[in-house]
XYZ file of C-alpha atoms in Angstrom:
778
model
C 93.939 46.551 111.972
C 91.826 49.859 112.795
C 92.469 50.985 109.287
C 91.336 47.705 107.863
C 88.118 47.673 109.983
C 87.401 51.387 109.047
C 87.841 50.371 105.360
C 85.498 47.327 105.755
C 82.878 49.600 107.353
C 83.108 52.090 104.676
C 82.727 49.271 101.839
C 79.869 47.924 103.878
C 78.157 51.221 104.200
C 78.557 52.006 100.439
C 76.903 48.563 99.680
C 73.916 49.232 102.082
C 73.328 52.670 100.645
C 73.473 51.179 96.999
C 70.913 48.465 98.258
C 68.717 50.994 99.752
C 68.721 53.199 96.508
C 67.893 50.102 94.383
C 64.992 49.115 96.912
C 63.660 52.779 96.781
C 63.546 53.441 93.298
C 64.680 50.117 91.589
C 63.968 51.448 87.815
C 63.481 55.039 87.428
C 67.167 55.624 87.709
C 68.621 52.761 85.766
C 66.231 52.360 82.600
C 67.513 55.207 80.827
C 70.918 56.205 82.663
C 73.938 54.009 81.879
C 76.422 53.026 84.317
C 79.165 55.427 84.973
C 82.040 53.129 84.090
C 80.426 51.999 80.792
C 78.905 54.822 78.841
C 77.536 52.829 75.757
C 74.145 50.989 76.497
C 72.846 47.893 74.636
C 69.692 49.120 72.650
C 66.484 47.462 73.679
C 64.533 47.747 70.429
C 65.332 45.995 66.950
C 66.895 48.489 64.639
C 65.595 48.002 61.171
C 67.009 49.282 57.877
C 65.613 52.343 56.031
C 61.919 52.866 56.149
C 60.953 50.020 58.565
C 59.365 50.958 61.611
C 61.069 50.176 64.916
C 59.109 48.482 67.474
C 59.383 46.384 70.624
C 58.913 42.800 69.824
C 58.598 40.403 72.660
C 60.200 36.847 72.663
C 58.472 33.658 73.091
C 58.635 31.398 76.174
C 59.805 27.998 74.659
C 61.569 27.029 77.893
C 59.716 24.586 80.361
C 58.750 26.716 83.300
C 59.467 24.141 86.176
C 57.581 25.683 89.206
C 55.740 23.946 91.763
C 52.499 24.063 89.761
C 54.132 22.464 86.793
C 55.812 19.757 88.765
C 52.471 18.928 90.571
C 50.683 18.817 87.268
C 52.908 16.242 85.857
C 52.963 14.298 88.905
C 49.209 14.113 89.001
C 48.626 12.958 85.553
C 47.672 9.362 85.064
C 48.861 7.238 82.168
C 45.626 7.544 80.398
C 45.888 11.367 80.486
C 49.515 11.147 79.147
C 48.290 8.825 76.428
C 45.208 11.262 75.651
C 47.790 14.237 75.330
C 50.102 12.290 72.867
C 46.950 11.177 70.804
C 45.839 14.531 70.886
C 49.069 15.881 69.226
C 48.733 13.280 66.300
C 45.069 14.252 65.914
C 46.036 17.844 65.421
C 48.743 16.819 63.161
C 46.166 15.027 61.033
C 43.786 17.878 61.137
C 46.557 20.308 59.973
C 47.313 18.224 56.780
C 43.617 17.605 55.936
C 42.677 21.346 56.174
C 45.795 22.446 54.498
C 45.384 20.132 51.518
C 41.657 21.119 51.209
C 42.448 24.667 51.249
C 45.528 24.218 48.710
C 43.102 22.326 46.229
C 40.403 25.220 46.598
C 43.010 27.755 45.689
C 44.255 25.865 42.783
C 40.663 25.231 41.690
C 39.801 28.977 41.867
C 42.977 30.160 40.311
C 42.725 27.580 37.284
C 39.156 28.567 36.556
C 39.375 32.257 37.172
C 42.715 32.735 35.099
C 41.525 30.221 32.588
C 38.297 31.693 31.593
C 40.099 35.095 31.601
C 42.692 33.959 29.088
C 40.102 32.241 26.788
C 38.058 35.403 26.673
C 41.188 37.456 25.731
C 42.275 34.907 23.037
C 38.862 35.066 21.599
C 39.057 38.850 21.273
C 42.498 38.436 19.473
C 40.997 35.869 17.062
C 38.441 38.411 16.078
C 41.096 40.913 15.542
C 39.634 43.255 18.413
C 43.034 43.893 19.953
C 41.907 46.808 21.846
C 39.020 45.258 23.536
C 41.256 42.430 24.392
C 43.747 44.573 25.985
C 41.094 46.384 27.958
C 39.621 43.182 29.001
C 42.692 41.721 30.137
C 43.978 44.831 31.970
C 40.595 45.463 33.438
C 40.020 41.939 34.922
C 43.688 41.936 36.365
C 43.174 45.338 37.866
C 40.021 44.181 39.618
C 41.512 41.006 40.749
C 44.697 42.989 42.215
C 42.376 45.656 43.738
C 40.474 42.883 45.658
C 43.750 41.308 47.102
C 45.388 44.626 47.901
C 42.309 46.269 49.545
C 42.034 43.095 51.685
C 45.630 43.180 52.748
C 45.831 47.062 53.180
C 42.660 47.521 55.013
C 42.029 44.373 57.090
C 45.232 42.271 57.518
C 48.458 44.061 56.565
C 50.784 41.078 57.646
C 49.097 38.801 55.163
C 50.984 40.546 52.457
C 54.221 38.913 51.090
C 54.966 35.370 51.574
C 55.022 35.089 55.239
C 57.873 32.813 55.469
C 60.430 35.231 57.064
C 57.892 35.907 59.775
C 57.372 32.134 60.528
C 61.024 31.583 60.478
C 61.293 34.338 63.046
C 58.465 33.036 65.084
C 60.122 29.568 65.213
C 63.333 31.193 66.136
C 61.575 32.612 69.450
C 60.380 36.056 68.134
C 56.647 36.804 68.907
C 55.687 38.055 65.445
C 52.552 39.890 66.091
C 49.079 39.563 64.235
C 50.523 36.600 61.980
C 48.184 33.538 62.648
C 44.917 35.009 63.183
C 41.583 33.869 61.404
C 41.555 37.330 59.623
C 45.157 36.710 58.291
C 44.229 33.227 56.996
C 40.952 34.477 55.159
C 42.685 37.294 53.460
C 45.931 35.167 52.581
C 43.447 32.600 51.202
C 41.377 35.238 48.870
C 44.242 37.513 48.363
C 46.466 34.624 46.775
C 43.689 33.632 44.544
C 43.131 37.337 43.356
C 46.875 37.880 42.907
C 47.773 34.791 41.180
C 44.634 34.948 38.970
C 45.673 38.449 37.955
C 48.678 37.133 36.295
C 51.109 38.990 38.541
C 54.791 37.410 38.704
C 54.173 35.777 42.002
C 53.454 32.175 43.141
C 50.986 30.736 45.811
C 53.789 28.458 47.271
C 55.049 31.080 49.888
C 51.379 31.985 50.965
C 50.624 28.429 51.258
C 53.265 28.057 53.847
C 51.666 30.864 55.804
C 48.242 29.419 55.259
C 49.230 26.124 56.669
C 50.852 27.772 59.576
C 47.585 29.938 60.307
C 45.449 26.683 60.200
C 47.890 24.873 62.646
C 47.780 27.905 64.975
C 43.934 28.146 65.082
C 43.712 24.577 65.506
C 45.974 24.374 68.427
C 44.305 27.043 70.398
C 40.764 26.101 69.450
C 39.915 29.011 67.323
C 40.413 32.767 67.221
C 41.207 34.816 70.369
C 37.414 35.823 70.832
C 35.876 32.517 69.850
C 37.500 29.380 71.185
C 36.532 25.776 71.751
C 36.523 25.020 75.535
C 37.495 21.439 75.257
C 39.807 20.433 78.100
C 42.654 18.916 76.101
C 42.919 21.913 73.852
C 44.023 24.047 76.782
C 47.027 21.834 77.138
C 48.105 23.067 73.850
C 47.755 26.775 74.600
C 51.553 27.372 75.229
C 54.344 28.517 73.002
C 56.274 25.090 72.826
C 53.234 23.063 71.502
C 52.223 25.966 69.382
C 55.574 26.003 67.753
C 55.490 22.302 67.092
C 52.170 22.841 65.295
C 53.295 25.657 63.147
C 56.230 23.632 62.094
C 53.823 20.974 60.924
C 51.763 23.671 59.137
C 54.646 25.159 57.349
C 55.979 21.880 56.056
C 52.302 20.999 54.887
C 52.188 24.228 53.051
C 55.286 23.443 51.142
C 53.960 19.825 50.450
C 50.543 21.265 49.174
C 52.432 23.709 46.933
C 54.866 21.172 45.132
C 53.430 17.935 46.000
C 56.458 16.981 47.823
C 55.887 15.622 51.435
C 59.532 14.627 51.948
C 60.772 17.976 50.574
C 58.223 19.790 52.758
C 59.650 18.190 55.849
C 63.239 18.904 54.920
C 62.116 22.497 53.846
C 60.834 23.088 57.533
C 64.004 21.398 58.937
C 66.544 23.386 56.881
C 65.045 26.754 56.237
C 62.193 27.612 58.780
C 62.659 25.784 62.033
C 65.331 26.485 64.508
C 64.627 23.935 67.088
C 64.155 20.117 65.994
C 63.656 16.729 67.501
C 62.647 13.299 66.235
C 58.996 13.201 67.483
C 58.508 16.465 65.726
C 59.940 14.914 62.563
C 57.386 11.973 62.575
C 54.364 14.336 63.138
C 55.393 16.791 60.404
C 55.983 13.818 57.896
C 52.426 12.520 59.100
C 50.861 15.971 58.102
C 52.585 15.968 54.779
C 51.339 12.430 54.041
C 47.789 13.475 54.770
C 48.258 16.612 52.503
C 49.442 14.321 49.587
C 46.581 11.843 49.979
C 44.098 14.880 50.015
C 45.633 16.247 46.713
C 45.645 12.848 45.032
C 42.081 12.466 45.952
C 40.947 15.781 44.344
C 43.131 15.201 41.378
C 41.556 11.981 40.527
C 38.207 13.467 40.880
C 38.793 16.604 38.675
C 40.953 14.959 35.979
C 37.652 13.846 34.185
C 36.625 17.412 33.593
C 34.161 17.728 36.685
C 35.929 20.912 38.095
C 35.806 23.105 34.982
C 39.228 24.115 33.748
C 41.073 22.749 36.806
C 42.508 19.420 36.153
C 41.668 19.662 32.469
C 44.402 22.057 31.021
C 46.907 20.614 33.538
C 47.399 18.710 36.621
C 47.115 20.487 40.092
C 50.930 20.874 40.380
C 54.025 20.808 38.379
C 54.185 17.312 36.716
C 57.652 16.966 34.936
C 58.095 13.230 35.441
C 58.788 12.654 31.744
C 62.042 14.302 31.811
C 64.661 12.160 30.067
C 67.939 11.967 31.636
C 71.021 11.283 29.480
C 74.454 12.841 30.428
C 78.047 11.601 30.446
C 81.203 12.824 32.600
C 81.963 15.722 30.134
C 78.387 17.041 30.733
C 79.628 18.106 34.245
C 81.133 21.136 32.817
C 77.978 22.625 31.569
C 76.157 21.693 34.660
C 78.950 23.432 36.800
C 78.448 26.601 34.436
C 74.749 26.615 35.345
C 75.544 26.466 39.003
C 77.891 29.352 38.722
C 75.446 31.416 36.691
C 72.822 30.561 39.005
C 74.634 31.679 41.995
C 75.630 35.059 40.424
C 72.207 35.680 39.103
C 70.491 34.610 42.316
C 72.835 37.055 44.478
C 72.392 39.813 41.986
C 68.391 39.266 42.320
C 68.886 39.460 46.081
C 70.854 42.591 45.887
C 68.541 44.452 43.628
C 65.459 43.247 45.356
C 66.954 44.570 48.630
C 67.191 48.112 47.016
C 63.587 47.906 45.572
C 62.173 46.755 48.964
C 63.834 49.894 50.656
C 62.231 52.113 48.175
C 58.910 50.305 48.497
C 59.124 50.674 52.397
C 59.364 54.364 51.920
C 56.183 54.392 49.664
C 54.301 52.084 51.951
C 54.825 54.072 54.942
C 53.214 57.198 53.612
C 49.807 55.528 53.942
C 47.176 53.084 52.777
C 46.420 55.045 49.516
C 49.915 54.751 48.557
C 50.166 50.983 49.203
C 47.075 50.426 46.865
C 48.206 52.703 44.201
C 51.574 50.899 44.111
C 49.885 47.380 43.613
C 47.571 48.646 40.998
C 50.393 50.314 39.110
C 52.449 47.075 39.105
C 49.251 45.229 37.859
C 48.695 47.691 34.881
C 52.369 47.304 34.020
C 52.136 43.630 34.175
C 49.211 43.251 32.005
C 50.615 45.613 29.369
C 53.732 43.633 29.082
C 51.966 40.257 28.866
C 49.620 41.202 26.397
C 51.818 43.449 24.175
C 55.036 41.554 23.880
C 53.807 38.583 22.160
C 53.053 40.853 19.155
C 56.913 41.098 18.701
C 57.226 37.445 18.149
C 56.988 35.883 14.696
C 54.568 33.071 14.062
C 56.192 29.557 13.791
C 54.867 26.503 12.066
C 53.581 23.613 14.140
C 55.052 20.233 14.034
C 52.700 17.901 12.207
C 53.563 15.065 14.316
C 52.198 16.633 17.588
C 49.563 18.871 15.815
C 46.606 17.224 17.497
C 48.029 16.733 20.992
C 49.871 19.890 21.761
C 48.482 22.627 19.533
C 45.191 24.344 20.083
C 42.560 24.973 17.594
C 40.331 27.538 19.054
C 39.997 26.737 23.018
C 42.398 25.281 25.577
C 43.004 21.813 23.792
C 46.675 22.029 23.741
C 49.700 23.731 25.389
C 50.694 26.085 22.636
C 49.049 29.420 21.947
C 47.897 30.200 18.335
C 47.507 33.949 19.371
C 47.105 36.017 16.071
C 48.676 33.490 13.862
C 47.086 31.492 11.090
C 46.001 27.876 11.476
C 48.831 25.719 11.777
C 51.022 28.132 13.435
C 51.716 29.140 16.879
C 53.324 32.058 18.732
C 56.017 30.836 21.228
C 56.227 33.846 23.374
C 52.486 33.991 23.701
C 52.630 30.387 24.855
C 54.799 31.509 27.740
C 53.056 34.822 28.635
C 49.422 34.283 27.888
C 48.984 31.493 30.335
C 49.074 30.628 34.005
C 52.380 30.549 35.625
C 51.981 26.855 36.404
C 51.609 25.977 32.705
C 54.481 28.254 31.649
C 56.642 26.204 33.896
C 55.446 22.905 32.269
C 56.086 24.263 28.863
C 59.586 25.408 29.773
C 60.370 21.988 31.451
C 59.046 20.032 28.632
C 61.338 17.571 27.014
C 62.093 16.906 23.332
C 60.928 20.404 22.479
C 64.429 21.854 21.288
C 62.997 23.857 18.478
C 59.785 25.134 19.916
C 61.071 28.149 21.758
C 63.526 30.553 19.987
C 66.396 32.339 21.626
C 64.782 35.800 21.164
C 61.568 34.513 23.179
C 63.647 33.041 25.999
C 65.664 36.157 26.506
C 62.534 38.455 26.429
C 60.818 36.111 28.953
C 63.903 36.069 31.118
C 64.431 39.789 31.116
C 60.696 40.510 31.674
C 60.241 38.134 34.508
C 63.541 39.169 36.121
C 62.326 42.846 36.133
C 58.619 41.873 37.040
C 59.909 39.814 39.964
C 61.766 42.712 41.351
C 58.846 45.167 41.099
C 56.088 42.695 42.217
C 57.623 41.312 45.380
C 56.806 43.938 48.057
C 53.547 45.376 46.894
C 50.639 44.839 49.250
C 49.224 41.426 48.042
C 50.192 37.901 49.122
C 53.106 36.789 47.214
C 55.507 33.929 46.905
C 59.153 33.819 45.580
C 59.239 30.115 44.622
C 57.537 30.605 41.276
C 59.095 33.664 39.949
C 62.597 32.308 40.608
C 61.620 29.159 38.995
C 60.360 30.931 35.840
C 63.451 32.915 35.678
C 65.880 29.967 36.316
C 64.139 27.634 33.737
C 64.094 30.257 31.031
C 67.872 31.029 31.600
C 68.388 27.191 31.771
C 66.781 26.483 28.415
C 68.590 29.396 27.040
C 71.912 27.971 28.081
C 70.645 24.599 26.632
C 70.482 26.017 23.262
C 73.976 27.450 23.498
C 75.436 24.186 24.771
C 73.203 22.207 22.329
C 75.956 21.247 19.992
C 78.454 20.018 22.966
C 76.010 18.222 25.187
C 73.522 15.413 25.107
C 71.575 16.838 28.004
C 67.880 17.812 26.908
C 66.761 21.353 27.043
C 64.042 20.522 29.398
C 66.621 19.044 31.916
C 68.597 22.291 31.396
C 65.331 24.196 32.515
C 65.037 22.025 35.434
C 68.688 22.679 36.455
C 68.521 26.451 35.816
C 65.567 26.622 38.134
C 67.185 24.787 40.866
C 70.374 26.921 40.601
C 68.625 30.151 40.480
C 66.551 29.101 43.716
C 69.732 27.904 45.533
C 71.430 31.094 44.287
C 68.782 33.335 45.927
C 67.181 31.438 48.836
C 70.386 29.109 49.552
C 68.614 26.202 50.157
C 70.092 22.681 49.206
C 68.880 19.497 50.700
C 65.192 20.550 50.804
C 65.501 21.965 47.157
C 67.019 18.946 45.966
C 64.394 16.434 47.323
C 61.593 18.906 46.082
C 62.934 18.852 42.488
C 63.354 15.088 42.652
C 59.601 14.673 43.848
C 58.641 17.174 41.023
C 60.491 15.294 38.305
C 60.105 11.785 39.732
C 63.469 10.853 38.318
C 66.109 9.730 40.756
C 68.783 9.902 37.948
C 68.679 13.489 38.470
C 70.096 13.330 41.869
C 73.937 13.778 41.148
C 73.787 16.745 38.859
C 71.014 18.493 40.892
C 73.224 18.012 44.024
C 76.214 19.313 42.057
C 74.135 22.325 40.727
C 72.610 23.366 44.110
C 76.070 23.000 45.968
C 77.717 25.172 43.518
C 74.860 27.821 43.264
C 74.761 28.356 47.085
C 78.401 28.493 47.505
C 78.736 31.234 44.764
C 75.734 33.209 46.170
C 77.019 33.084 49.886
C 80.332 34.896 48.509
C 78.103 37.990 47.799
C 75.223 38.346 49.991
C 72.854 36.637 52.552
C 69.658 34.644 51.476
C 66.636 36.693 50.351
C 64.703 35.612 53.531
C 67.562 36.958 55.781
C 67.495 40.099 53.703
C 63.691 40.391 54.453
C 64.189 39.510 58.069
C 66.624 42.275 58.444
C 64.414 44.801 56.619
C 61.312 44.074 58.856
C 63.595 44.473 61.926
C 62.911 41.214 63.409
C 65.377 40.247 66.067
C 66.394 36.889 64.546
C 69.289 35.108 65.902
C 71.474 33.305 63.276
C 72.995 29.985 63.854
C 76.526 30.907 63.493
C 77.684 33.629 65.934
C 80.033 36.360 64.697
C 83.755 35.653 65.167
C 84.544 38.637 67.151
C 81.658 37.512 69.605
C 84.545 35.233 70.990
C 86.514 38.018 72.188
C 83.873 39.447 74.502
C 82.539 37.959 77.714
C 78.734 37.960 79.003
C 79.878 40.195 81.844
C 80.723 42.867 79.726
C 77.318 43.019 78.226
C 75.827 42.880 81.606
C 78.078 45.893 82.579
C 76.678 48.101 79.677
C 73.061 47.149 80.565
C 70.995 49.126 83.189
C 71.361 47.582 86.669
C 69.459 44.203 87.335
C 66.247 44.496 89.059
C 65.360 41.512 91.408
C 62.288 40.459 93.603
C 62.172 38.953 96.889
C 60.560 35.652 97.322
C 57.625 37.121 99.349
C 57.235 40.502 97.808
C 54.978 43.419 98.537
C 52.294 43.936 95.888
C 52.974 47.693 95.708
C 56.607 47.080 94.700
C 55.428 44.479 92.137
C 53.100 46.959 90.469
C 55.678 49.732 90.479
C 58.071 47.455 88.626
C 55.599 46.516 86.271
C 54.618 49.909 85.396
C 58.325 51.299 85.028
C 59.822 48.546 83.089
C 59.036 46.380 80.185
C 61.086 43.544 81.463
C 59.725 39.976 80.573
C 61.075 38.231 83.731
C 62.545 38.998 87.109
C 65.124 37.006 89.057
C 63.691 36.117 92.671
C 66.410 36.163 95.289
C 65.764 34.987 99.049
C 67.673 36.463 101.980
C 68.288 34.323 104.809
C 70.686 34.772 107.922
C 72.665 37.372 105.764
C 73.278 35.229 102.844
C 71.480 35.711 99.481
C 70.180 32.726 97.210
C 68.746 32.697 93.705
C 65.545 30.873 93.911
C 64.528 31.231 90.150
C 62.922 33.537 87.625
C 59.423 34.729 87.678
C 57.648 35.821 84.306
C 55.984 39.123 83.844
C 52.782 37.435 82.612
C 52.695 35.334 85.940
C 53.020 38.497 87.972
C 50.064 40.130 86.289
C 48.192 36.855 86.612
C 48.661 37.301 90.312
C 47.318 40.801 90.369
C 44.261 39.876 88.236
C 43.349 37.185 90.443
C 44.258 39.050 93.664
C 46.089 36.219 95.086
C 47.447 38.249 98.310
C 48.455 37.533 101.567
C 47.755 39.628 104.773
C 51.338 39.058 106.242
C 54.713 38.132 105.090
C 54.762 34.364 105.108
C 55.102 31.446 102.702
C 51.795 30.212 101.305
C 50.545 26.769 101.749
C 50.151 24.155 98.929
C 46.450 23.972 99.081
C 46.036 27.889 98.963
C 48.069 27.860 95.577
C 45.986 25.068 94.049
C 42.818 26.864 94.926
C 43.910 29.771 92.802
C 46.007 28.505 90.149
C 46.624 25.513 87.813
C 49.432 24.698 85.290
C 47.174 25.618 82.428
C 46.612 29.021 83.676
C 50.170 29.808 83.600
C 50.417 29.194 79.973
C 48.152 31.858 79.130
C 49.831 34.945 77.732
C 48.797 38.520 77.448
C 47.428 40.947 79.905
C 48.529 44.694 80.713
C 49.348 46.113 84.013
C 47.257 49.222 82.979
C 44.182 46.983 83.176
C 44.632 45.882 86.853
C 43.025 48.259 89.534
C 44.218 47.691 93.089
C 43.162 49.469 96.352
C 45.600 51.189 98.796
C 45.081 48.335 101.126
C 45.803 45.637 98.581
C 49.078 47.592 97.504
C 50.271 47.013 101.049
C 49.670 43.195 101.045
C 52.072 40.421 100.174
C 52.580 37.949 97.415
C 54.356 34.577 97.695
C 56.225 34.168 94.397
C 57.809 30.829 95.179
C 55.148 28.642 93.784
C 55.232 30.565 90.487
C 58.870 30.832 90.235
C 60.933 28.740 87.502
C 63.497 27.206 89.925
C 65.494 25.858 87.077
C 66.254 28.573 84.664
C 69.183 28.551 82.198
C 72.411 30.082 83.804
C 75.786 30.891 82.617
C 78.899 32.115 84.336
C 79.999 35.761 83.606
C 83.282 34.531 82.142
C 81.556 32.660 79.212
C 82.029 34.081 75.728
C 79.076 35.907 74.060
C 79.516 33.530 71.175
C 78.981 30.403 73.414
C 76.009 32.063 75.251
C 74.294 32.963 71.843
C 74.567 29.376 70.488
C 73.092 27.993 73.812
C 70.453 30.676 73.721
C 69.225 29.757 70.281
C 69.524 26.152 70.517
C 67.532 25.664 73.700
C 65.089 28.504 72.632
C 65.348 30.755 75.571
C 63.852 33.998 76.447
C 66.058 34.866 79.568
C 69.396 33.825 80.171
C 70.758 34.528 83.936
C 74.366 35.502 84.256
C 75.844 34.376 87.512
C 79.164 35.533 89.388
C 82.101 33.520 88.943
C 82.908 34.055 92.801
C 80.110 34.015 95.411
C 80.630 35.660 98.803
C 78.589 37.400 101.467
C 77.011 40.573 100.409
C 77.361 39.885 96.617
C 74.213 39.237 94.571
C 73.902 35.681 93.509
C 72.751 36.866 90.010
C 74.780 39.537 88.011
C 72.374 40.333 85.139
C 69.930 38.971 82.686
C 70.441 38.589 78.825
C 67.659 38.537 76.393
C 67.453 38.070 72.511
C 68.018 41.932 72.070
C 71.264 41.688 74.155
C 72.756 39.093 72.025
C 72.130 40.640 68.553
C 75.225 41.435 66.732
C 73.934 44.976 65.794
C 73.146 45.765 69.232
C 76.414 44.645 70.655
C 78.370 46.744 68.017
C 76.455 49.766 68.826
C 77.881 49.559 72.422
C 81.242 48.132 71.477
C 82.035 49.961 68.125
C 85.805 48.851 68.205
C 84.715 45.121 67.727
C 83.949 46.096 64.048
C 87.687 46.151 63.315
C 88.653 43.198 65.418
C 90.498 40.274 63.928
C 88.214 37.909 62.141
C 85.269 39.908 61.801
C 84.019 37.938 58.912
C 81.475 35.101 59.305
C 82.195 31.804 58.097
C 79.188 29.943 56.557
């Protein structure tokens, strides 16, 4: 019995010493030093692939912070105020659709006129046999347009380069992607898209339109920029991560709708590809936003179709319009359709692989400085101009079809869809028809029906190879760029080429082959199915395409998945964004969350009534976004909840301190804080200046603590915890002990996004790489 008592006293003394050490210096010894029994430590930063900068990226607070202030706010709201809040959401959804539609129209208006008049001038030089002047004019104009776009991106808004879709996808997944939705990024994206697309680069405005719609949604939700905001009371209720996430989801779907004039496809694109979290109310609002976009686009199309907008609406409609595709196929035609899907999956995965390698090289170049970024963009522009101008001279002149001479073939201007180039009257150059035109018109030409003899095999091969190469070297330069249109151009060319080969054995029109080829290559590269199917149905306006389009998309995606991930997943990995995939790795089922907690630094907790000096010390010595709040009463410990770092900084800024260690009254809390204040993010501990007397005062954390944080038991598998973390949209997940007893902490640890990333777990547990079932099932 005495031995037992001595053993108990020894254990109690050890626990007291450990507690004293943690209270004396809670962070300085545990941040960088691993536990003795578990040498590996989970990394705290996202690890990027070659060339990417490694930075600490915070997560977003999508979880409802149910503290005393939040509960009081909802209890005090009247029915009228709740109705106003709901109506405000619908008003913002309407404004997102309205401004996105107007912006998309202005971008198309500018691109059609700038690129159209540039090409007319080039054709005029060619007709006058002034070939060198034509080349200088075209190259110089494209050089200047590219320079405008590149300088804006390099000097003013680096995050405006590229499509922006991977960053939006990461944001909606819970990653606080920095400098993505500001006014500067929006302006640079609009002007840069106009310049880059007008310059004839192999890129589209569809991806940037998704980013533009998201920027518009974010700025509307917060009432303007960070420095200049409207102070309308109801806008303050949307200044939180949850409502901002919903608005950005509406903006992304509106951007796709504006790009393809496909409202349902835009909603499904946000659901399938971009958004991580979804609900029925959000579905209605996104659909409402896309409906507004379509109305705006149609209104401008009707106004400009009569020639009031220059070349816009005169040489072609605002979007792709291939509603005239004739659908005739039999059961035997399923075989060539399946072949299209297989080839599309192989070519798409090959494109992803090669683009991955190119982006790694570009990462190294771009990291050397702004001048290198600019020179890379301008070099690609010169090479593109040389190819577009010079390659048509390799093609032979072809006689025009007399039956369509007046309607399709131009005389000296832009009256038809085929280019005369340097051919005599009554002849046309089929390669110039595809290269010396806007990308939208090139797609329309490839999608055209009953044109089986108008493009030769040689022309289609040259066009496909050229755009495959241009697509690889153009994406990644410092200009706004989209992947949709380059992939559509490549896919439609190879589809039409396959249509020529299969012509004697099938009844499918070559234009339909082009549509299926574009769909298969997009599915093979981007791995989308449902949204892509609906987008193509809305583009072609023909429901009879549904069966074969579904078959092509399913085959292409399945084949592509056998080789590598989607292009957006590759870009997310290259950028080092801590994106959580929907499917956990199979080996995650073999490890418990308690094992993750063991290899992390020791947990740091706060008391319900804490000294100001300790709070300041913790905030300065750690980067944690939240701290568990633990109360001690009568020798027993109780988990009260979780308090966020932003709320602690807010307390220090407002100097809400108590002279003695006591619980605060309800009126004292309301006097200093409200629920809207707690939604504000930002602020640094270094900006707060406190006196020595204030450091010795106390803070009652109970009113600010989220009393209902999401918790898991330490015996739960990492796979199950990751699914919960992602689906609910968490930032912190508390791990509780399986057995509770006296002198045992009520919380074992805190898991964050970085802790649940596969790469970080494998760095601490390398033996899991060779565990059974290490291949992920899609």
